[in-house]
Amino acid sequence: MALLHTVNKSPFESSSFDTCLGYAKDGSTILFIEDGVYAATTGHSVADKIKNASGVSFAVLGPDLQARGLESKLADGIKVVDYDGFVNLVAEHDSVQSWL
Amino acid sequence: MPIEVNGKQLEVDEEGYLANLNDWEPAVAEVMAAAEDQPLTSDHWEIINFLREYYEEYQIAPAVRVLTKAVGKKLGKDKGNSKYLYELFPYGPGKQACKYAGLPKPTGCV
Amino acid sequence: MAIKKFMYINRKAPYGTIYALESLEVVLIGAAFDQDVSLAFIGDGVYQLVKGQNTQAIGQKNFSPTYAALGDYDVNKIYVEKESLEERGLTLYDLQHLVWEDEDEDWAEKDSIRLVSRSELADVIDEQDVILSF
């Protein structure tokens, strides 16, 4: 079973990302959307957690990152996807868990 | 009730403001002004164009006080006062000129 | 009417929720009342001022250019909390450069943003007559 996890809350205002990370098994993917994209930037404590999470893939929804003006701050190792890419991720995984 | 401009039906709200900003063309101002028996001179156009530029830059229709100050800075003190602007747009420079310019009603205009 | 000190405290990121836009609209409407207005951006609120926002692909209005009009509305005290920027890997250079023009000094451009520490901002908040929270 490979799960796609989505996180739509800022990691600085909500525990959603931390909880998600605790449940993410090897082979799963965490996709940041809406205010969740703030986790995908560099230079803060959340970035270290992502760097240290081996076995989990990370992706971020490009349109939400652009909207917030943070494309240039994207951390290494996080794949940018558009809406089609979002759909592909859903199709590639066995099921989706949204950490609202 | 939509308004007809150059053969196209354009949607407006209950106060006559254009529903879609992108529908605007100079003929929209002409049609709206004609309906209110308001002639449009180059002085009117100067303010209408000024409002469109302000919206383009800041994404808001300025309040009258702000418009007056900004016009004064850009076009000179003799134009940056409410007397001049109300003479051009007797229904209120904010409301009337913004409407002709295709902008929403100014923020803070109740 | 006596002039009161109004502070709007902004703590939410833009677009994910409606708070940021609502606050901005209330500030613009409230500016008509000629009060002593200041804005504070703390926590995720600092994200509201990040430059280079482009909302085309998410189909929402990009209201970030409107912050640059605040100077025209005589809203020129904008406090940004240093710790909040640092916690998010941001610096002042990641934010829009907001200025206001001083009519009394031949429209001289002056900075609107004041970078302050949490304890400095706590003192400023302490001086307010009215606090509005978004």
XYZ file of C-alpha atoms in Angstrom:
344
model
C 0.000 0.000 0.000
C 1.479 3.349 -1.027
C -0.424 6.307 0.364
C -0.591 9.853 -0.928
C -0.801 12.259 2.004
C -1.934 15.831 1.427
C -1.260 18.671 3.878
C -3.090 21.979 3.410
C -2.221 23.802 6.655
C 0.824 25.896 7.452
C 3.281 23.872 9.569
C 3.766 26.960 11.743
C 0.112 27.216 12.733
C -1.039 23.617 12.812
C 0.239 20.192 13.836
C -1.118 18.597 10.634
C 2.284 18.197 9.006
C 3.917 16.724 12.108
C 1.075 14.260 12.505
C 1.238 13.374 8.816
C 4.994 12.800 9.002
C 4.474 10.443 11.914
C 2.140 8.321 9.804
C 4.041 8.450 6.510
C 5.574 5.034 5.763
C 8.365 4.266 3.319
C 7.162 4.541 -0.267
C 4.465 7.073 0.490
C 4.299 10.629 -0.841
C 3.465 13.836 1.003
C 1.971 16.555 -1.200
C 1.805 20.124 0.091
C -1.164 22.185 -1.109
C -2.752 25.559 -0.151
C -1.141 26.913 3.049
C 0.674 23.591 3.395
C 3.193 24.801 0.788
C 4.954 26.917 3.416
C 6.537 23.677 4.649
C 8.281 23.257 1.285
C 10.482 26.353 1.650
C 14.037 26.630 2.999
C 15.613 28.120 6.092
C 13.418 26.906 8.963
C 12.967 24.000 11.359
C 10.353 22.258 9.205
C 12.803 22.057 6.295
C 15.134 19.916 8.454
C 12.331 17.464 9.220
C 11.717 17.024 5.492
C 15.412 16.543 4.788
C 15.639 13.834 7.457
C 12.551 11.922 6.338
C 14.141 9.213 4.212
C 11.921 6.807 2.327
C 9.153 9.387 1.885
C 8.760 11.445 -1.302
C 7.710 15.082 -1.182
C 5.798 17.134 -3.733
C 4.276 20.602 -3.758
C 1.473 22.080 -5.837
C 3.132 24.727 -8.051
C 0.132 27.060 -8.428
C -0.193 27.364 -4.627
C 3.548 28.027 -4.291
C 3.471 30.723 -7.013
C 0.411 32.378 -5.503
C 2.358 32.869 -2.284
C 5.469 34.219 -4.024
C 7.735 31.445 -2.766
C 8.975 29.622 -5.874
C 12.517 30.888 -5.335
C 12.512 29.584 -1.747
C 11.626 25.997 -2.632
C 13.727 23.454 -0.724
C 15.795 20.836 -2.587
C 14.298 17.410 -3.148
C 10.670 18.535 -3.379
C 8.985 17.926 -6.703
C 6.750 20.672 -8.106
C 3.538 19.435 -9.720
C 0.686 21.240 -11.473
C -2.983 20.217 -11.260
C -2.470 17.424 -13.814
C 0.464 16.234 -11.753
C -1.784 16.215 -8.677
C -4.211 13.945 -10.516
C -1.361 11.676 -11.613
C -0.150 11.366 -8.017
C -3.633 10.354 -6.919
C -3.763 7.745 -9.709
C -0.299 6.368 -8.891
C -1.070 5.766 -5.213
C -3.411 3.227 -3.676
C -5.314 5.778 -1.669
C -5.272 9.347 -0.388
C -5.192 10.634 3.154
C -5.948 14.351 3.565
C -4.565 15.796 6.793
C -6.977 18.696 7.139
C -29.968 44.516 -17.082
C -26.893 44.176 -19.293
C -25.711 47.177 -21.287
C -25.046 47.042 -25.002
C -21.639 48.213 -26.218
C -20.531 47.759 -29.834
C -23.152 45.062 -30.317
C -22.022 43.117 -27.228
C -24.166 42.572 -24.144
C -22.094 43.352 -21.025
C -23.202 42.363 -17.554
C -23.447 45.073 -14.883
C -24.480 44.975 -11.204
C -27.589 46.606 -9.748
C -25.813 49.974 -9.530
C -24.514 49.849 -13.085
C -20.922 48.833 -12.388
C -19.349 46.478 -14.896
C -19.438 42.881 -13.628
C -16.248 41.867 -15.456
C -13.310 44.227 -15.433
C -11.982 42.686 -18.635
C -15.127 43.661 -20.553
C -14.016 47.283 -20.477
C -13.179 49.307 -23.573
C -13.421 53.081 -24.079
C -16.859 52.650 -25.671
C -18.147 51.334 -22.318
C -17.486 54.723 -20.739
C -19.162 56.460 -23.700
C -22.296 54.308 -23.386
C -22.540 54.739 -19.588
C -21.981 58.501 -19.816
C -24.533 58.933 -22.599
C -27.126 57.143 -20.460
C -26.553 59.766 -17.729
C -26.401 62.716 -20.180
C -22.824 63.237 -19.116
C -20.507 64.556 -21.847
C -16.981 63.157 -21.775
C -14.206 65.661 -22.496
C -10.454 65.086 -22.482
C -10.485 66.265 -18.844
C -12.922 63.447 -17.990
C -10.787 60.939 -19.850
C -7.712 62.085 -17.975
C -9.378 61.044 -14.692
C -10.865 57.838 -16.120
C -7.463 56.783 -17.436
C -5.851 57.773 -14.166
C -8.282 55.493 -12.290
C -7.588 52.585 -14.613
C -3.850 52.988 -14.086
C -4.359 53.184 -10.314
C -6.382 49.988 -10.374
C -3.833 48.260 -12.598
C -1.090 49.050 -10.093
C -2.871 48.569 -6.750
C -5.904 46.386 -7.579
C -8.328 48.760 -5.856
C -10.482 51.715 -6.804
C -9.202 54.518 -4.565
C -11.421 56.319 -2.058
C -12.282 59.892 -3.118
C -9.861 61.397 -0.608
C -7.076 59.204 -1.941
C -8.004 59.910 -5.554
C -7.950 63.660 -4.915
C -4.513 63.520 -3.339
C -3.095 61.239 -6.033
C -4.502 63.376 -8.858
C -2.969 66.437 -7.216
C 0.396 64.792 -7.191
C 0.252 63.454 -10.752
C -1.732 66.139 -12.594
C -1.174 69.223 -10.455
C -2.794 71.011 -7.521
C -5.374 72.771 -9.741
C -6.849 69.331 -10.522
C -6.223 67.630 -7.194
C -9.169 69.182 -5.356
C -12.747 68.080 -4.847
C -14.216 71.154 -6.560
C -12.515 70.313 -9.865
C -13.352 66.618 -9.620
C -16.993 67.154 -8.637
C -17.450 69.608 -11.507
C -16.299 66.903 -13.898
C -18.273 64.134 -12.215
C -21.278 65.620 -10.395
C -22.437 62.209 -9.119
C -19.137 61.905 -7.251
C -15.682 61.345 -8.738
C -15.334 58.067 -6.917
C -18.646 56.535 -7.892
C -19.226 57.997 -11.330
C -15.679 58.003 -12.713
C -14.949 54.523 -11.359
C -18.087 53.249 -13.015
C -17.109 54.704 -16.397
C -13.607 53.281 -15.929
C -15.087 49.808 -15.480
C -13.848 49.511 -11.899
C -15.758 48.296 -8.866
C -17.232 50.872 -6.500
C -14.374 52.382 -4.457
C -13.452 50.484 -1.305
C -14.781 52.428 1.644
C -17.471 54.104 -0.447
C -20.794 53.300 1.230
C -13.975 63.145 17.950
C -10.752 62.346 19.696
C -8.205 60.442 17.686
C -7.654 56.920 18.918
C -4.849 54.504 18.296
C -6.101 51.569 16.220
C -4.007 48.503 15.583
C -4.854 45.702 13.194
C -3.028 42.481 14.093
C -2.572 40.107 11.160
C -1.662 36.509 11.946
C -2.827 34.477 8.940
C -1.245 33.591 5.613
C -3.034 34.889 2.501
C -5.312 32.794 0.197
C -5.712 29.677 2.386
C -8.243 31.550 4.508
C -10.169 34.795 4.031
C -8.695 36.627 7.053
C -5.897 38.502 5.241
C -8.178 39.950 2.568
C -10.902 40.811 5.083
C -8.402 42.639 7.258
C -7.069 44.644 4.325
C -10.580 45.701 3.327
C -11.455 46.763 6.862
C -8.228 48.773 7.046
C -9.043 50.598 3.795
C -12.617 51.319 4.848
C -11.554 52.311 8.367
C -8.958 54.720 6.946
C -11.798 57.133 6.149
C -12.217 57.833 9.862
C -8.878 59.640 10.275
C -7.642 57.656 13.236
C -4.072 56.815 14.221
C -3.788 53.465 12.447
C -1.021 50.903 12.571
C -0.738 47.354 11.278
C 1.162 44.466 12.821
C 2.194 41.322 10.973
C 3.122 38.406 13.207
C 3.246 34.627 12.831
C 2.077 33.475 9.405
C 0.777 37.029 8.873
C 4.238 38.000 7.616
C 3.541 35.866 4.516
C 0.959 38.453 3.419
C 3.759 40.872 2.559
C 5.977 38.445 0.587
C 6.814 39.960 -2.795
C 6.310 38.270 -6.152
C 2.897 36.719 -5.438
C 1.174 35.429 -8.572
C -2.272 33.919 -8.126
C -3.117 33.447 -11.789
C -3.056 29.637 -11.617
C -5.233 29.339 -8.490
C -7.990 31.610 -9.799
C -8.039 33.943 -6.784
C -7.499 37.684 -6.784
C -3.906 38.704 -6.021
C -4.457 41.409 -3.422
C -0.793 41.838 -2.529
C -0.368 44.964 -4.752
C -2.947 46.712 -2.561
C -0.537 46.836 0.404
C 1.480 49.345 -1.649
C -1.562 51.674 -1.671
C -1.756 51.842 2.140
C 0.559 54.868 2.157
C -2.011 56.767 0.051
C -4.554 55.967 2.773
C -2.239 57.456 5.431
C -1.566 54.015 6.837
C 2.188 54.179 7.200
C 3.064 52.386 10.420
C 3.499 48.751 9.473
C 5.156 46.632 12.148
C 6.725 43.323 11.105
C 7.922 41.017 13.841
C 11.537 39.931 13.432
C 11.172 36.560 15.178
C 8.271 35.556 12.920
C 10.357 36.250 9.808
C 13.337 34.311 11.161
C 11.243 31.292 12.178
C 10.051 31.098 8.553
C 13.437 31.538 6.885
C 12.501 34.997 5.617
C 14.216 38.383 5.764
C 12.995 41.903 5.135
C 14.278 41.528 1.541
C 11.699 38.827 0.854
C 8.938 41.344 1.564
C 7.554 44.162 -0.572
C 9.260 47.492 -0.057
C 6.359 49.565 1.245
C 6.691 53.342 1.306
C 4.549 56.378 1.902
C 4.984 59.877 0.523
C 5.188 62.782 2.933
C 3.115 65.565 1.420
C 4.633 68.053 3.876
C 8.142 67.292 2.626
C 7.552 67.573 -1.128
C 6.320 63.963 -1.378
C 9.532 62.523 0.031
C 9.346 58.705 0.087
C 9.656 57.129 3.510
C 9.673 53.496 4.597
C 6.417 52.213 6.065
C 7.718 48.902 7.402
C 9.234 48.862 10.873
C 11.077 45.683 11.761
C 10.597 45.106 15.488
C 11.299 42.390 18.013
C 8.499 40.540 19.781
C 9.071 42.468 23.004
C 9.176 45.826 21.184
C 5.916 44.981 19.436
C 4.370 43.930 22.738
C 5.071 47.456 23.987
C 3.475 49.018 20.892
C 0.379 46.824 21.286
C 0.199 47.873 24.915
C -0.197 51.549 23.869
C -3.228 50.962 21.620
C -6.787 52.097 22.339
C -8.396 49.580 19.986
C -7.032 46.260 18.739
C -8.584 44.397 15.814
C -7.483 40.833 15.300
C -7.393 38.914 12.031
